[in-house]
């Protein structure tokens, strides 16, 4: 094998490694001030609702509209709600208003991080990744999704109703 061939083969193996890492969804969701570690494992159950952040209008390769779908979600106590960032090339975060009952949160899959102002946040959610929450207590929780692109950002509102 020639010296140049070995060098190119190494880059191919490295590139395939990154492809498998990111295609497998192994990019962790980071909380503010938290370093990347092992990705959290969230198992799908029959009691899961998915809220998707998605692009709804594009014009000349420019995003014109990003929405949260569905904007209002009704769940039962103990159901898991998953926020999926389906907007390419973005980072998102879900921030809950002060109505999120901390004592009513399930421990699994994960509790959101408490911020200094008493609100709760999902931390950063890279494109193609998700964050989840389980609530045991009834009530209505309002939340805001912040999505940041290289060019701009969007602030979206949603409602989570736990019965």
C-alpha angles and dihedrals in degrees: 000000000000121000093245093050092056091050093052092045089054091054091049092052091047091049092049089050091055091045091054092045095053098033088053091058094243095141106114125230107243127213119214109284092006122123122229113269136151113338115250116250113226116186118211115237135181088254097063128115121196123214111192128203104209145165110253101176132029127178125183093344091308125117110237101173136023120183141181111237120232098017093199122038127189115204137169124241110282095021117134118234117204123198110204121197102215095164109109117235097011143113119218137187133189117219120189123214118237090276094084106113105223092192090055097055120112115233092229138099086010141306116240117246118264115233126212092258092058096255124119129235137190092219120229118334113196120213111284093022134100144213124207140202136187122200125194097180123079121241146089120285122193117204140179126217117208115199120188126196129177089261105035147337139241133213115207130183129216141170128222116197116195115196 
